[in-house]
PDB file of C-alpha atoms in Angstrom:
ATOM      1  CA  UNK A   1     -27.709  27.759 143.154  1.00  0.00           C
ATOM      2  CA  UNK A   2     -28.132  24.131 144.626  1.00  0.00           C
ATOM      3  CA  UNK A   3     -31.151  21.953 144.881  1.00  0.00           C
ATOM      4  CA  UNK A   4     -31.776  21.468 148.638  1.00  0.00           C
ATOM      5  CA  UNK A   5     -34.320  19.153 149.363  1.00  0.00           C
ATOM      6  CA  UNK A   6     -34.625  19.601 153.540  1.00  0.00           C
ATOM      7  CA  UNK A   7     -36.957  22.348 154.376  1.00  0.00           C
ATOM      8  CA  UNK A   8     -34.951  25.294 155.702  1.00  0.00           C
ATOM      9  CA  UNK A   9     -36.701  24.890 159.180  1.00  0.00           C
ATOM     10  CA  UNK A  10     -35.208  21.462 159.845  1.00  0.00           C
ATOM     11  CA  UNK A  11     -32.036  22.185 158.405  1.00  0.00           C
ATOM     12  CA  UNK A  12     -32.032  24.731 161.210  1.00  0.00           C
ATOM     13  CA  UNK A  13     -33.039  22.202 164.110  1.00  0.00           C
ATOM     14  CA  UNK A  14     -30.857  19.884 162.795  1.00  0.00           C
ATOM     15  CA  UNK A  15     -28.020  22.190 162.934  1.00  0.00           C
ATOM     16  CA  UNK A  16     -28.749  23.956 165.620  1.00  0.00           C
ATOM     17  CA  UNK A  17     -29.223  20.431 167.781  1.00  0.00           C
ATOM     18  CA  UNK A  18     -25.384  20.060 166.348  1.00  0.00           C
ATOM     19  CA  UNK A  19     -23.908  22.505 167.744  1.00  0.00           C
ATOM     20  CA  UNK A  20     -25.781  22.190 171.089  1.00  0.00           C
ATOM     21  CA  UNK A  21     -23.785  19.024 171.620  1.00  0.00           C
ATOM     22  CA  UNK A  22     -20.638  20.754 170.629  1.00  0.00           C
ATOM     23  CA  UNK A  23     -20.833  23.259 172.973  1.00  0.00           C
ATOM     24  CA  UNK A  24     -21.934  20.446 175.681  1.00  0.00           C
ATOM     25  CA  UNK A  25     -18.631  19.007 174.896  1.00  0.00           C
ATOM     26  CA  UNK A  26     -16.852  21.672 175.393  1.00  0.00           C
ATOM     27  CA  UNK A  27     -17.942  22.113 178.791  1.00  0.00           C
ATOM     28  CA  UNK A  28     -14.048  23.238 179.766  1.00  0.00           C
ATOM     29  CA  UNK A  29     -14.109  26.070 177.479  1.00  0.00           C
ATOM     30  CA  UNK A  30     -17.568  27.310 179.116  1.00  0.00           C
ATOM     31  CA  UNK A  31     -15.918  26.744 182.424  1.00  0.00           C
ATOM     32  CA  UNK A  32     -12.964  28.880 181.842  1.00  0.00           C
ATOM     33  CA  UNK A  33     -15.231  31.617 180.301  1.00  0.00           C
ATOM     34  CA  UNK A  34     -17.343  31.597 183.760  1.00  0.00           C
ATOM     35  CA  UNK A  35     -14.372  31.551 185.810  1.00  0.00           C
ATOM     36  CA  UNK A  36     -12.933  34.031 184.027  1.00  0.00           C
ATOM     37  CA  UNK A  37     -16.115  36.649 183.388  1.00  0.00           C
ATOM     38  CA  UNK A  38     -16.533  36.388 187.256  1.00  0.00           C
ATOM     39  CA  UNK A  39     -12.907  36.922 188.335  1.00  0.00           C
ATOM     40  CA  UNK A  40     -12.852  40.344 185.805  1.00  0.00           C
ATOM     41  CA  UNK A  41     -16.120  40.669 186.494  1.00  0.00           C
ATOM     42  CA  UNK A  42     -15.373  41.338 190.716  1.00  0.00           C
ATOM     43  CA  UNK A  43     -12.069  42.972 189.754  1.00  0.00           C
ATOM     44  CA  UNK A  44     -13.703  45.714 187.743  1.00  0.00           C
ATOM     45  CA  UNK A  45     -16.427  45.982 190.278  1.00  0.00           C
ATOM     46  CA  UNK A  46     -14.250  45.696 193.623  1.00  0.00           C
ATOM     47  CA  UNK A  47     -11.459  47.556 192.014  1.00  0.00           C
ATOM     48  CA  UNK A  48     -10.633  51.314 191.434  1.00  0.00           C
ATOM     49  CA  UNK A  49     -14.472  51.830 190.400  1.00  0.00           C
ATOM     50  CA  UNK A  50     -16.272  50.759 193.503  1.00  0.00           C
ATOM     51  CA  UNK A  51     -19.311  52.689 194.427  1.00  0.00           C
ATOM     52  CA  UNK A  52     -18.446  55.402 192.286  1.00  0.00           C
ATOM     53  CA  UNK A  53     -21.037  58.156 192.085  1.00  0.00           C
ATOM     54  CA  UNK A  54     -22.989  59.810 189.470  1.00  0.00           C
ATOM     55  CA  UNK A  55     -21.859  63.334 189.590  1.00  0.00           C
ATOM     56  CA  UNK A  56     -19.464  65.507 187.488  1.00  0.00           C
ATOM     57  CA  UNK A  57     -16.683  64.473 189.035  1.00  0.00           C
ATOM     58  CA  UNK A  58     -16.874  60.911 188.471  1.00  0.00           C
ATOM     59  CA  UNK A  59     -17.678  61.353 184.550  1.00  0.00           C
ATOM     60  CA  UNK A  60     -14.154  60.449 184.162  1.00  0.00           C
ATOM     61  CA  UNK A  61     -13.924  57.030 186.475  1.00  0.00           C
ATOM     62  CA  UNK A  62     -17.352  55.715 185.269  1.00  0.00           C
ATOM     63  CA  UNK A  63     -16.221  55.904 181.309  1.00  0.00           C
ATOM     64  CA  UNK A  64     -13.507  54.566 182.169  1.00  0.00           C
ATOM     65  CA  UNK A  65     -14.793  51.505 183.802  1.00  0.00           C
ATOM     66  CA  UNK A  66     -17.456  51.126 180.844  1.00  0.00           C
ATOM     67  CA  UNK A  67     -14.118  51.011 178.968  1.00  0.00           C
ATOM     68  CA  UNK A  68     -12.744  47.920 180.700  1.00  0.00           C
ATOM     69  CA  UNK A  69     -15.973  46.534 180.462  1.00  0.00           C
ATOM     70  CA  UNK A  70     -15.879  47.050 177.072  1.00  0.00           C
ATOM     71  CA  UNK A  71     -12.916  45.441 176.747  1.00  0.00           C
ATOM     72  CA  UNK A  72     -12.870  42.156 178.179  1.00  0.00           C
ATOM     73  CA  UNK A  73     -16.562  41.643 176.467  1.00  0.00           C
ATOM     74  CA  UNK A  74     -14.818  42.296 173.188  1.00  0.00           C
ATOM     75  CA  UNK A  75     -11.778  40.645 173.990  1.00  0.00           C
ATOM     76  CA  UNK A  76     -13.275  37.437 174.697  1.00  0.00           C
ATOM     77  CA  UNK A  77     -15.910  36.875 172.322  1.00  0.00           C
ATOM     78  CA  UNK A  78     -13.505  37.673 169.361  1.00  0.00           C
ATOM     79  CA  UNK A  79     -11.333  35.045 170.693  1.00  0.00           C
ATOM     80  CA  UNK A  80     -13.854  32.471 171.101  1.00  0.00           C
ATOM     81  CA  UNK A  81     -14.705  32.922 167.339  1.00  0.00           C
ATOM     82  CA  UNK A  82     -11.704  33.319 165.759  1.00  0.00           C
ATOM     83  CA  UNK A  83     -10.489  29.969 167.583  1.00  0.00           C
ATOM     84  CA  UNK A  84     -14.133  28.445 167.200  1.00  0.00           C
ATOM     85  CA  UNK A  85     -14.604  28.899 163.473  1.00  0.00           C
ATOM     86  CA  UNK A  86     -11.718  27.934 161.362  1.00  0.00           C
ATOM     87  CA  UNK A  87     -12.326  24.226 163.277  1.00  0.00           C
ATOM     88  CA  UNK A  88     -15.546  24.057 161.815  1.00  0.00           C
ATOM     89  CA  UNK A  89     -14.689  25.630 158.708  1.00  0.00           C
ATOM     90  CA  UNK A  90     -13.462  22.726 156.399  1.00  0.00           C
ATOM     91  CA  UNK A  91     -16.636  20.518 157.377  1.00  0.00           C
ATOM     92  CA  UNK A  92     -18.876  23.289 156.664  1.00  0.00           C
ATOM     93  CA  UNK A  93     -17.609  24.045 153.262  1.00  0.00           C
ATOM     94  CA  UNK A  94     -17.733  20.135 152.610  1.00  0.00           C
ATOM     95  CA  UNK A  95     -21.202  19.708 153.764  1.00  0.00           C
ATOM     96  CA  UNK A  96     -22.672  23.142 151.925  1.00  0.00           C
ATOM     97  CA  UNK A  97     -20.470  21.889 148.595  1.00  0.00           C
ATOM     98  CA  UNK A  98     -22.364  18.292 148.903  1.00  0.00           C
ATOM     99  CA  UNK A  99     -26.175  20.389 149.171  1.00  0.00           C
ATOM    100  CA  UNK A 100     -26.588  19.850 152.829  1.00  0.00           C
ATOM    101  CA  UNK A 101     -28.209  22.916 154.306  1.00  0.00           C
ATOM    102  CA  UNK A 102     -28.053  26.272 153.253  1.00  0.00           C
ATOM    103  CA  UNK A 103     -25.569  28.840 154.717  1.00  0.00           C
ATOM    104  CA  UNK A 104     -28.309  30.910 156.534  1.00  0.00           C
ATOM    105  CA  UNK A 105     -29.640  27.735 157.680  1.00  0.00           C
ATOM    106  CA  UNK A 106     -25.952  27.287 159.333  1.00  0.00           C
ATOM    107  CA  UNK A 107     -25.273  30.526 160.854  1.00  0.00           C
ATOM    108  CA  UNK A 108     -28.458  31.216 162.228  1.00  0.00           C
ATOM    109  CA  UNK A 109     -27.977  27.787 164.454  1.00  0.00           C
ATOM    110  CA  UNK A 110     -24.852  28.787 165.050  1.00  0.00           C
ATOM    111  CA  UNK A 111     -25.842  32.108 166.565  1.00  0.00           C
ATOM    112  CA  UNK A 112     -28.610  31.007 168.324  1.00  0.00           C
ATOM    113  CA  UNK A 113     -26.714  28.911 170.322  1.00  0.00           C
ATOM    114  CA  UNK A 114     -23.782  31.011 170.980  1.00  0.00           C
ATOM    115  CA  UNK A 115     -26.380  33.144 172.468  1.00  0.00           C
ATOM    116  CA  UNK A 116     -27.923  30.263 174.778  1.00  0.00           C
ATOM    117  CA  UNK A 117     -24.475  29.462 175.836  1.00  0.00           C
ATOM    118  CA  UNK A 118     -22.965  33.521 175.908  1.00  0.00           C
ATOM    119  CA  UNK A 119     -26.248  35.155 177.262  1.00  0.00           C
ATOM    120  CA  UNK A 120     -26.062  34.286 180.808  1.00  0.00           C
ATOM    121  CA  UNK A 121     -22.831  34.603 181.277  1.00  0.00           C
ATOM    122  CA  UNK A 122     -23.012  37.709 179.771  1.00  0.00           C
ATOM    123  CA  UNK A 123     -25.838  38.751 182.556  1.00  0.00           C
ATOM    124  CA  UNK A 124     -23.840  37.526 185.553  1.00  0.00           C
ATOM    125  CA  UNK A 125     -20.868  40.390 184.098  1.00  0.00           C
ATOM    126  CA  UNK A 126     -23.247  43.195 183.797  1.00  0.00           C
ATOM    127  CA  UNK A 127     -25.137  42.420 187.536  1.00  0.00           C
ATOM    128  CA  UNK A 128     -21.628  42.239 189.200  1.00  0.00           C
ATOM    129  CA  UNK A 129     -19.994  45.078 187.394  1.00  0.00           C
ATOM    130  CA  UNK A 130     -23.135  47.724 186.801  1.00  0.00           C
ATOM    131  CA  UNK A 131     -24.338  47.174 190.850  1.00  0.00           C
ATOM    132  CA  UNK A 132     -20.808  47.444 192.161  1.00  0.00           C
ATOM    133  CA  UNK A 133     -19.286  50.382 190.178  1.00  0.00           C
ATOM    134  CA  UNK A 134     -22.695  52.620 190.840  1.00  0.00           C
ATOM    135  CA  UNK A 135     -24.071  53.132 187.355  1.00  0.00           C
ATOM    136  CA  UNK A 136     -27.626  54.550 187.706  1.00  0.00           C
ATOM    137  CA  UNK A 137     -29.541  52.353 190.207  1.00  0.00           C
ATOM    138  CA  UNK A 138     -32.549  52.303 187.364  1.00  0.00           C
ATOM    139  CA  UNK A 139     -34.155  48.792 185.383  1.00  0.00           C
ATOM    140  CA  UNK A 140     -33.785  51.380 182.345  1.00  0.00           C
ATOM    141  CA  UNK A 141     -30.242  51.994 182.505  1.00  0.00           C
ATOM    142  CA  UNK A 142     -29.026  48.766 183.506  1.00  0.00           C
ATOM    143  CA  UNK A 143     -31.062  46.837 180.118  1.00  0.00           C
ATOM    144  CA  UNK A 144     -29.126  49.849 177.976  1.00  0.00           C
ATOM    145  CA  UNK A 145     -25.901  48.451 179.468  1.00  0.00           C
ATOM    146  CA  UNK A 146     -27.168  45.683 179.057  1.00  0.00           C
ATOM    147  CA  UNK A 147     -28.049  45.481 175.390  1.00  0.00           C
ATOM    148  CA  UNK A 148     -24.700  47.746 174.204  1.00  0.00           C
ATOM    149  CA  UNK A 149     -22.847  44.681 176.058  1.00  0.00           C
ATOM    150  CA  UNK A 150     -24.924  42.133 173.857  1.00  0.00           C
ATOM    151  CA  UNK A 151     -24.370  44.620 171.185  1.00  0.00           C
ATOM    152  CA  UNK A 152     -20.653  44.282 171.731  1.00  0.00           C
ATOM    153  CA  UNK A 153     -20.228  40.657 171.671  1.00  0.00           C
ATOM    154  CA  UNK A 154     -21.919  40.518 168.486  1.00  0.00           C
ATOM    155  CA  UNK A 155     -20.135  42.592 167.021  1.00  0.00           C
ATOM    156  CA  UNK A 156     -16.906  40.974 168.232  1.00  0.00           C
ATOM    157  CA  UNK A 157     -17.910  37.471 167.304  1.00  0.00           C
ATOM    158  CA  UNK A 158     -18.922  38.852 163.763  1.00  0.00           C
ATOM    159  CA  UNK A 159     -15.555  40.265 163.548  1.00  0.00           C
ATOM    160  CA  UNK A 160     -14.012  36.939 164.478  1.00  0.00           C
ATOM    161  CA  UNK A 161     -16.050  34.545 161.928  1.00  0.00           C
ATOM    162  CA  UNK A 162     -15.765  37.357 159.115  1.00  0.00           C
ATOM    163  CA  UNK A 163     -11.490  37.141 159.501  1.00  0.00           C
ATOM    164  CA  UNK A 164     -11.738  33.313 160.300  1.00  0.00           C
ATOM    165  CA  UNK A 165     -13.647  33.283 156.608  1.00  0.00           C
ATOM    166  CA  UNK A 166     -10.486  34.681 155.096  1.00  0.00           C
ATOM    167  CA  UNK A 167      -8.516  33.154 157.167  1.00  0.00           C
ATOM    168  CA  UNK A 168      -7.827  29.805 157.484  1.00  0.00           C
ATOM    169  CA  UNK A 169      -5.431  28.748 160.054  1.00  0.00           C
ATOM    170  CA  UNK A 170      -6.252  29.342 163.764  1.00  0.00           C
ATOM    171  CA  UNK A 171      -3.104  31.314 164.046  1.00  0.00           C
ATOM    172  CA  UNK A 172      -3.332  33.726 161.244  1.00  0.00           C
ATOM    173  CA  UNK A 173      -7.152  34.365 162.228  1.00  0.00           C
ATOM    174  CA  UNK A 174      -5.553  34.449 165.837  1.00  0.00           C
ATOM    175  CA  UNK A 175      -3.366  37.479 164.711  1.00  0.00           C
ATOM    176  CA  UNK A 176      -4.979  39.444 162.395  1.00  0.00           C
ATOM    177  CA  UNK A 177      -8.070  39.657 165.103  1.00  0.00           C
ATOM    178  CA  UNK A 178      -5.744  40.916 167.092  1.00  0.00           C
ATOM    179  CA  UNK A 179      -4.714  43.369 164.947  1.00  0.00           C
ATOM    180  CA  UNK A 180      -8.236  43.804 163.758  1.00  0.00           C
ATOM    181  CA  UNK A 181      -9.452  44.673 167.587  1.00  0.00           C
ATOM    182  CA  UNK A 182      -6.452  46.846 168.402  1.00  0.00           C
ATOM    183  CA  UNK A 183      -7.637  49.500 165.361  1.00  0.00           C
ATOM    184  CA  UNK A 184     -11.227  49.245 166.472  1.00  0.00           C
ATOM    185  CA  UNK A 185     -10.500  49.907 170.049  1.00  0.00           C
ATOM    186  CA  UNK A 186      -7.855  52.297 169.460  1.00  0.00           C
ATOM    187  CA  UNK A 187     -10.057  55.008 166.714  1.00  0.00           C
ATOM    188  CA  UNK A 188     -13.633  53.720 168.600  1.00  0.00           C
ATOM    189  CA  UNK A 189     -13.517  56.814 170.643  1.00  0.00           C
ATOM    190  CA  UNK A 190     -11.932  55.424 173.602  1.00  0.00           C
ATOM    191  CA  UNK A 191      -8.415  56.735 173.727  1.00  0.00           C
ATOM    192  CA  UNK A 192      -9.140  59.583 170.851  1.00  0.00           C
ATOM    193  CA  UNK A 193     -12.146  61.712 170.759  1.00  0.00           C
ATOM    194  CA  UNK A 194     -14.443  61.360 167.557  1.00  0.00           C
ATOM    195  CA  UNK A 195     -13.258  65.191 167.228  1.00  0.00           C
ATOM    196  CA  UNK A 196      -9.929  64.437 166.412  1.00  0.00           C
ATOM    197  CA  UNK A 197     -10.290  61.334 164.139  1.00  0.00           C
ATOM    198  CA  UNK A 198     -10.353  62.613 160.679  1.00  0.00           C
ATOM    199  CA  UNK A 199     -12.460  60.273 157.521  1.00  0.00           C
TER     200      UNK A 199
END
């Protein structure tokens, strides 16, 4: 255990201010992920899916359009972090060796403003894809999607930085999330039902 003078709180603000500007920089990544989130975004909801409606027979058309959803929200966050991470990793590790901040203190700021920056985005997917496939025209339903979407992209990211930890390089941390979000998707229920999979 370290002696850290700064108060936890402004070790937050501090860097959480830092990583505001890094994101700022990287206005081309946050471009692409726009671009992109409203290109998959129409595709899902202009595709196959359109107007589907909410009776027995289309049990089979709406899961499977939760699926893609499911999907690309996954895909992409776990990408972002696994490619984010192991940039930042070395100065992090110098900076908590040397007493900076603590590593809650780091993580939390980190978070937070992945979320500033994720968040909308995030909401622009879900009103284009929930509206145009014909999930349950209720406020109710669409936060539920909308939370097990946030939900989803926490989870991926946390995926991401957990293999990043472990793995340095970008392209080791590259493939082994792949790997990593192959199993999850493949046993997560979506291809084989939870009867089948055996613990």
């Amino acid at each position: 255990s370290m002696d850290i003078e700064t108060a936890w709180h402004e070790q937050f603000w501090v860097l959480f201010r830092r990583e505001t500007l890094i994101h700022i920089r990287e206005v081309d990544v946050l471009v692409i992920h726009v671009v992109a989130t409203l290109v998959v975004s129409l595709f899902i909801g202009l595709g196959v899916w359109r107007g589907l409606s909410n009776d027995q027979a289309s049990i089979d058309p709406l899961r499977t359009a939760m699926y893609f959803c499911v999907v690309f929200q996954g895909v992409v966050c776990c990408f972002l972090g696994s490619c984010n991470f192991p940039l930042e990793r070395a100065l992090m590790l110098r900076e908590r060796q040397g007493g900076t901040y603590y590593v809650s203190a780091y993580y939390l700021g980190k978070t937070t403003v992945e979320a500033i920056f994720y968040l909308p985005v995030l909401l622009v997917f879900s009103l284009i894809t929930y509206y145009l496939i014909g999930f349950v025209n209720e406020p109710a339903h669409f936060i539920r999607y909308f939370v097990f979407l946030i939900l989803t992209n926490n989870a991926s990211i946390a995926l991401a930085n957990a293999i990043s930890c472990v793995f340095v390089s970008i392209e080791m941390a590259t493939v082994v999330t792949a790997f990593a979000f192959e199993i999850t998707r493949l046993y997560g229920g979506w291809y084989i039902s939870p009867v089948q999979i055996t613990i």
